[in-house]
Amino acid sequence: MFLHKTNFLMRALYPNFVWRKPSDEKKIYLTFDDGPIPEVTEFVLETLEKYQANATFFCIGDNISKNSSIFQKIINNGHSVGNHTFNHLRGWASDDVTYLENSVRCKTEIEKHGIETKLFRPPYGRIKRSQARSLLPNHEIVMWDVLTGDFSQDLSPETVLHKTIKHTEAGSIVLFHDSIKANKRMSYALPRFLEHFSSQGFQFSKL
């Protein structure tokens, strides 16, 4: 089980994390986790370009290393990137030293492309307070306001789209996945989501 819409309690428990970007402007902040992945990330980039949408990609360092040309294309297309650890570590199951070293490995891969970023998203949204304390002085820990659920094989693509549209509002940080596991649902929902909100005059911005 998971919440499509992050509730007030979660935001209150972790007030130093970025959950949304409240704004009077009609802006939505699209984010993608777990890439870059051949074909999947490339589909995302082509779809975003069609709608003149900017986004933020939270990348796994190992995937950057294996697919450096796709990562470079993310940068060349004007999107922003963030650290998602090197091996997609679950913070709650990792000791602090291992977790932080893994994050540094991802940072190193990103910097090989001449990019510096303070954006960090913990895989699975799971991070110990001690790990967060170590990261926060030099990072923005970015969570989400709307979780699409595209990773869930229990949801149909139509349900993913419906729930995501229902819960998104101005200032929402929306989490999709550019992963093989999520691809069927993401590739259905993303263009329709963009079409829906574009027709209402929304802009899609990067963090």
mmCIF file of C-alpha atoms in Angstrom:
data_model
loop_
_atom_site.group_PDB
_atom_site.id
_atom_site.type_symbol
_atom_site.label_atom_id
_atom_site.label_comp_id
_atom_site.label_asym_id
_atom_site.label_seq_id
_atom_site.Cartn_x
_atom_site.Cartn_y
_atom_site.Cartn_z
ATOM 1 C CA MET A 1 0.000 0.000 0.000
ATOM 2 C CA PHE A 2 1.062 3.568 -0.644
ATOM 3 C CA LEU A 3 -0.434 7.029 -0.676
ATOM 4 C CA HIS A 4 -0.919 8.703 -4.034
ATOM 5 C CA LYS A 5 -1.076 12.058 -2.226
ATOM 6 C CA THR A 6 1.432 12.818 0.512
ATOM 7 C CA ASN A 7 -0.475 13.761 3.628
ATOM 8 C CA PHE A 8 0.120 16.550 6.117
ATOM 9 C CA LEU A 9 1.505 14.157 8.741
ATOM 10 C CA MET A 10 4.385 13.034 6.525
ATOM 11 C CA ARG A 11 5.270 16.617 5.673
ATOM 12 C CA ALA A 12 5.105 17.590 9.347
ATOM 13 C CA LEU A 13 7.355 14.722 10.443
ATOM 14 C CA TYR A 14 10.051 15.749 7.962
ATOM 15 C CA PRO A 15 9.698 19.518 7.542
ATOM 16 C CA ASN A 16 13.248 19.942 6.220
ATOM 17 C CA PHE A 17 12.487 17.830 3.162
ATOM 18 C CA VAL A 18 11.039 19.365 -0.014
ATOM 19 C CA TRP A 19 7.571 17.927 -0.652
ATOM 20 C CA ARG A 20 6.048 20.511 -2.984
ATOM 21 C CA LYS A 21 6.637 24.020 -4.312
ATOM 22 C CA PRO A 22 3.639 26.143 -3.318
ATOM 23 C CA SER A 23 3.005 28.756 -5.956
ATOM 24 C CA ASP A 24 0.313 31.038 -7.294
ATOM 25 C CA GLU A 25 1.499 30.113 -10.784
ATOM 26 C CA LYS A 26 0.175 27.124 -12.688
ATOM 27 C CA LYS A 27 3.365 25.078 -12.412
ATOM 28 C CA ILE A 28 3.907 21.353 -11.924
ATOM 29 C CA TYR A 29 7.268 19.793 -11.105
ATOM 30 C CA LEU A 30 7.695 16.478 -12.866
ATOM 31 C CA THR A 31 10.355 14.123 -11.513
ATOM 32 C CA PHE A 32 11.598 10.740 -12.717
ATOM 33 C CA ASP A 33 13.426 8.154 -10.624
ATOM 34 C CA ASP A 34 15.806 5.276 -11.340
ATOM 35 C CA GLY A 35 17.181 6.005 -14.822
ATOM 36 C CA PRO A 36 18.794 6.476 -17.152
ATOM 37 C CA ILE A 37 17.514 3.354 -18.927
ATOM 38 C CA PRO A 38 17.768 2.716 -22.703
ATOM 39 C CA GLU A 39 14.521 3.279 -24.598
ATOM 40 C CA VAL A 40 12.539 4.099 -21.441
ATOM 41 C CA THR A 41 14.344 7.338 -20.576
ATOM 42 C CA GLU A 42 14.576 8.166 -24.258
ATOM 43 C CA PHE A 43 10.788 7.826 -24.551
ATOM 44 C CA VAL A 44 10.398 10.185 -21.595
ATOM 45 C CA LEU A 45 12.721 12.742 -23.163
ATOM 46 C CA GLU A 46 10.882 12.623 -26.498
ATOM 47 C CA THR A 47 7.518 13.000 -24.750
ATOM 48 C CA LEU A 48 8.689 15.925 -22.634
ATOM 49 C CA GLU A 49 10.082 17.655 -25.707
ATOM 50 C CA LYS A 50 6.743 17.282 -27.496
ATOM 51 C CA TYR A 51 5.034 19.227 -24.704
ATOM 52 C CA GLN A 52 7.927 21.650 -24.092
ATOM 53 C CA ALA A 53 8.091 20.296 -20.558
ATOM 54 C CA ASN A 54 11.057 20.481 -18.197
ATOM 55 C CA ALA A 55 11.650 17.851 -15.525
ATOM 56 C CA THR A 56 14.109 16.619 -12.914
ATOM 57 C CA PHE A 57 15.690 13.175 -13.164
ATOM 58 C CA PHE A 58 16.900 11.468 -9.985
ATOM 59 C CA CYS A 59 19.454 9.064 -11.379
ATOM 60 C CA ILE A 60 21.109 5.939 -10.052
ATOM 61 C CA GLY A 61 24.888 6.244 -10.341
ATOM 62 C CA ASP A 62 25.322 2.743 -11.718
ATOM 63 C CA ASN A 63 22.800 3.513 -14.465
ATOM 64 C CA ILE A 64 24.632 6.748 -15.286
ATOM 65 C CA SER A 65 27.858 4.759 -15.638
ATOM 66 C CA LYS A 66 26.236 2.162 -17.903
ATOM 67 C CA ASN A 67 24.211 4.640 -19.984
ATOM 68 C CA SER A 68 26.313 7.791 -19.993
ATOM 69 C CA SER A 69 25.144 8.956 -23.426
ATOM 70 C CA ILE A 70 21.504 8.924 -22.298
ATOM 71 C CA PHE A 71 22.413 10.799 -19.127
ATOM 72 C CA GLN A 72 24.182 13.384 -21.259
ATOM 73 C CA LYS A 73 21.055 13.702 -23.392
ATOM 74 C CA ILE A 74 19.034 14.515 -20.248
ATOM 75 C CA ILE A 75 21.455 17.363 -19.580
ATOM 76 C CA ASN A 76 21.583 18.512 -23.201
ATOM 77 C CA ASN A 77 17.781 18.696 -23.293
ATOM 78 C CA GLY A 78 17.842 21.214 -20.452
ATOM 79 C CA HIS A 79 16.522 19.083 -17.615
ATOM 80 C CA SER A 80 17.956 19.016 -14.099
ATOM 81 C CA VAL A 81 19.357 15.942 -12.375
ATOM 82 C CA GLY A 82 19.602 14.687 -8.821
ATOM 83 C CA ASN A 83 21.398 12.028 -6.812
ATOM 84 C CA HIS A 84 19.527 8.752 -6.182
ATOM 85 C CA THR A 85 22.530 6.842 -4.726
ATOM 86 C CA PHE A 86 24.786 4.604 -6.782
ATOM 87 C CA ASN A 87 23.004 1.298 -6.111
ATOM 88 C CA HIS A 88 19.461 2.379 -5.164
ATOM 89 C CA LEU A 89 20.082 1.717 -1.489
ATOM 90 C CA ARG A 90 17.255 1.557 1.010
ATOM 91 C CA GLY A 91 18.314 3.919 3.779
ATOM 92 C CA TRP A 92 16.490 2.096 6.547
ATOM 93 C CA ALA A 93 18.380 -1.111 5.696
ATOM 94 C CA SER A 94 21.819 0.509 5.305
ATOM 95 C CA ASP A 95 24.330 1.687 7.867
ATOM 96 C CA ASP A 96 25.138 5.368 7.632
ATOM 97 C CA VAL A 97 28.708 5.008 6.352
ATOM 98 C CA THR A 98 27.689 2.676 3.523
ATOM 99 C CA TYR A 99 24.731 4.857 2.565
ATOM 100 C CA LEU A 100 26.685 8.103 2.485
ATOM 101 C CA GLU A 101 29.605 6.547 0.594
ATOM 102 C CA ASN A 102 27.141 5.199 -1.971
ATOM 103 C CA SER A 103 25.677 8.660 -2.367
ATOM 104 C CA VAL A 104 29.142 10.102 -2.939
ATOM 105 C CA ARG A 105 29.751 7.498 -5.669
ATOM 106 C CA CYS A 106 26.626 8.728 -7.462
ATOM 107 C CA LYS A 107 27.742 12.329 -7.015
ATOM 108 C CA THR A 108 31.072 11.439 -8.650
ATOM 109 C CA GLU A 109 29.314 9.931 -11.684
ATOM 110 C CA ILE A 110 27.204 13.046 -12.108
ATOM 111 C CA GLU A 111 30.235 15.322 -11.846
ATOM 112 C CA LYS A 112 32.001 13.411 -14.626
ATOM 113 C CA HIS A 113 29.502 15.156 -16.911
ATOM 114 C CA GLY A 114 30.430 18.591 -15.596
ATOM 115 C CA ILE A 115 27.288 18.862 -13.477
ATOM 116 C CA GLU A 116 26.959 19.736 -9.817
ATOM 117 C CA THR A 117 23.664 19.196 -8.058
ATOM 118 C CA LYS A 118 22.397 19.596 -4.528
ATOM 119 C CA LEU A 119 19.251 17.603 -5.247
ATOM 120 C CA PHE A 120 18.983 14.236 -3.511
ATOM 121 C CA ARG A 121 16.102 11.786 -3.351
ATOM 122 C CA PRO A 122 16.330 8.702 -1.119
ATOM 123 C CA PRO A 123 15.356 5.488 -2.924
ATOM 124 C CA TYR A 124 11.954 4.179 -1.788
ATOM 125 C CA GLY A 125 11.612 7.449 0.145
ATOM 126 C CA ARG A 126 13.363 5.676 3.014
ATOM 127 C CA ILE A 127 16.133 7.460 4.873
ATOM 128 C CA LYS A 128 17.247 7.481 8.501
ATOM 129 C CA ARG A 129 17.236 10.791 10.328
ATOM 130 C CA SER A 130 20.975 10.367 10.934
ATOM 131 C CA GLN A 131 21.599 9.969 7.193
ATOM 132 C CA ALA A 132 19.442 12.987 6.446
ATOM 133 C CA ARG A 133 21.316 15.089 9.007
ATOM 134 C CA SER A 134 24.585 14.289 7.253
ATOM 135 C CA LEU A 135 23.203 15.179 3.827
ATOM 136 C CA LEU A 136 21.097 18.261 4.570
ATOM 137 C CA PRO A 137 23.902 20.810 5.024
ATOM 138 C CA ASN A 138 24.884 20.361 1.367
ATOM 139 C CA HIS A 139 21.759 18.892 -0.225
ATOM 140 C CA GLU A 140 18.060 19.453 -0.745
ATOM 141 C CA ILE A 141 16.285 16.212 0.089
ATOM 142 C CA VAL A 142 13.424 16.131 -2.403
ATOM 143 C CA MET A 143 10.435 13.891 -1.798
ATOM 144 C CA TRP A 144 7.083 14.231 -3.600
ATOM 145 C CA ASP A 145 3.549 15.515 -3.319
ATOM 146 C CA VAL A 146 2.046 13.012 -5.784
ATOM 147 C CA LEU A 147 3.190 9.413 -6.235
ATOM 148 C CA THR A 148 1.900 8.086 -9.546
ATOM 149 C CA GLY A 149 2.124 4.416 -8.577
ATOM 150 C CA ASP A 150 3.453 3.546 -12.037
ATOM 151 C CA PHE A 151 5.745 0.965 -10.407
ATOM 152 C CA SER A 152 2.808 -1.050 -9.052
ATOM 153 C CA GLN A 153 1.775 -4.077 -11.061
ATOM 154 C CA ASP A 154 -1.513 -4.051 -9.117
ATOM 155 C CA LEU A 155 -2.602 -0.860 -10.875
ATOM 156 C CA SER A 156 -3.791 -0.502 -14.440
ATOM 157 C CA PRO A 157 -2.292 2.249 -16.619
ATOM 158 C CA GLU A 158 -5.704 3.916 -16.606
ATOM 159 C CA THR A 159 -5.806 3.964 -12.795
ATOM 160 C CA VAL A 160 -2.308 5.437 -12.615
ATOM 161 C CA LEU A 161 -3.389 8.245 -14.937
ATOM 162 C CA HIS A 162 -6.683 8.884 -13.121
ATOM 163 C CA LYS A 163 -5.135 8.989 -9.637
ATOM 164 C CA THR A 164 -2.241 11.173 -10.755
ATOM 165 C CA ILE A 165 -4.475 13.741 -12.431
ATOM 166 C CA LYS A 166 -6.867 13.725 -9.455
ATOM 167 C CA HIS A 167 -4.184 14.572 -6.892
ATOM 168 C CA THR A 168 -1.987 16.976 -8.879
ATOM 169 C CA GLU A 169 -2.331 20.705 -8.310
ATOM 170 C CA ALA A 170 -0.257 23.848 -8.771
ATOM 171 C CA GLY A 171 3.087 23.370 -7.020
ATOM 172 C CA SER A 172 2.915 19.569 -6.938
ATOM 173 C CA ILE A 173 6.107 17.538 -7.212
ATOM 174 C CA VAL A 174 4.973 14.484 -9.182
ATOM 175 C CA LEU A 175 6.964 11.246 -9.178
ATOM 176 C CA PHE A 176 7.081 9.001 -12.238
ATOM 177 C CA HIS A 177 9.698 6.283 -12.888
ATOM 178 C CA ASP A 178 11.797 5.877 -16.029
ATOM 179 C CA SER A 179 12.362 2.203 -15.266
ATOM 180 C CA ILE A 180 11.604 -1.069 -17.023
ATOM 181 C CA LYS A 181 9.277 -2.119 -14.202
ATOM 182 C CA ALA A 182 7.164 1.030 -14.514
ATOM 183 C CA ASN A 183 7.380 1.452 -18.272
ATOM 184 C CA LYS A 184 3.993 0.017 -19.285
ATOM 185 C CA ARG A 185 2.068 2.271 -16.908
ATOM 186 C CA MET A 186 4.338 5.307 -17.199
ATOM 187 C CA SER A 187 4.347 5.298 -21.002
ATOM 188 C CA TYR A 188 0.542 5.279 -20.996
ATOM 189 C CA ALA A 189 0.043 7.878 -18.279
ATOM 190 C CA LEU A 190 2.780 10.418 -18.990
ATOM 191 C CA PRO A 191 1.679 11.768 -22.401
ATOM 192 C CA ARG A 192 -1.962 11.865 -21.325
ATOM 193 C CA PHE A 193 -1.034 13.613 -18.086
ATOM 194 C CA LEU A 194 0.961 16.207 -20.029
ATOM 195 C CA GLU A 195 -1.862 16.692 -22.504
ATOM 196 C CA HIS A 196 -4.430 17.161 -19.737
ATOM 197 C CA PHE A 197 -2.533 19.814 -17.812
ATOM 198 C CA SER A 198 -1.099 21.539 -20.882
ATOM 199 C CA SER A 199 -4.650 22.099 -22.096
ATOM 200 C CA GLN A 200 -5.361 23.840 -18.771
ATOM 201 C CA GLY A 201 -2.441 26.216 -19.174
ATOM 202 C CA PHE A 202 0.018 24.557 -16.783
ATOM 203 C CA GLN A 203 3.776 24.711 -17.229
ATOM 204 C CA PHE A 204 6.113 21.894 -16.335
ATOM 205 C CA SER A 205 9.219 23.108 -14.527
ATOM 206 C CA LYS A 206 12.422 21.564 -13.223
ATOM 207 C CA LEU A 207 13.541 21.851 -9.637
#
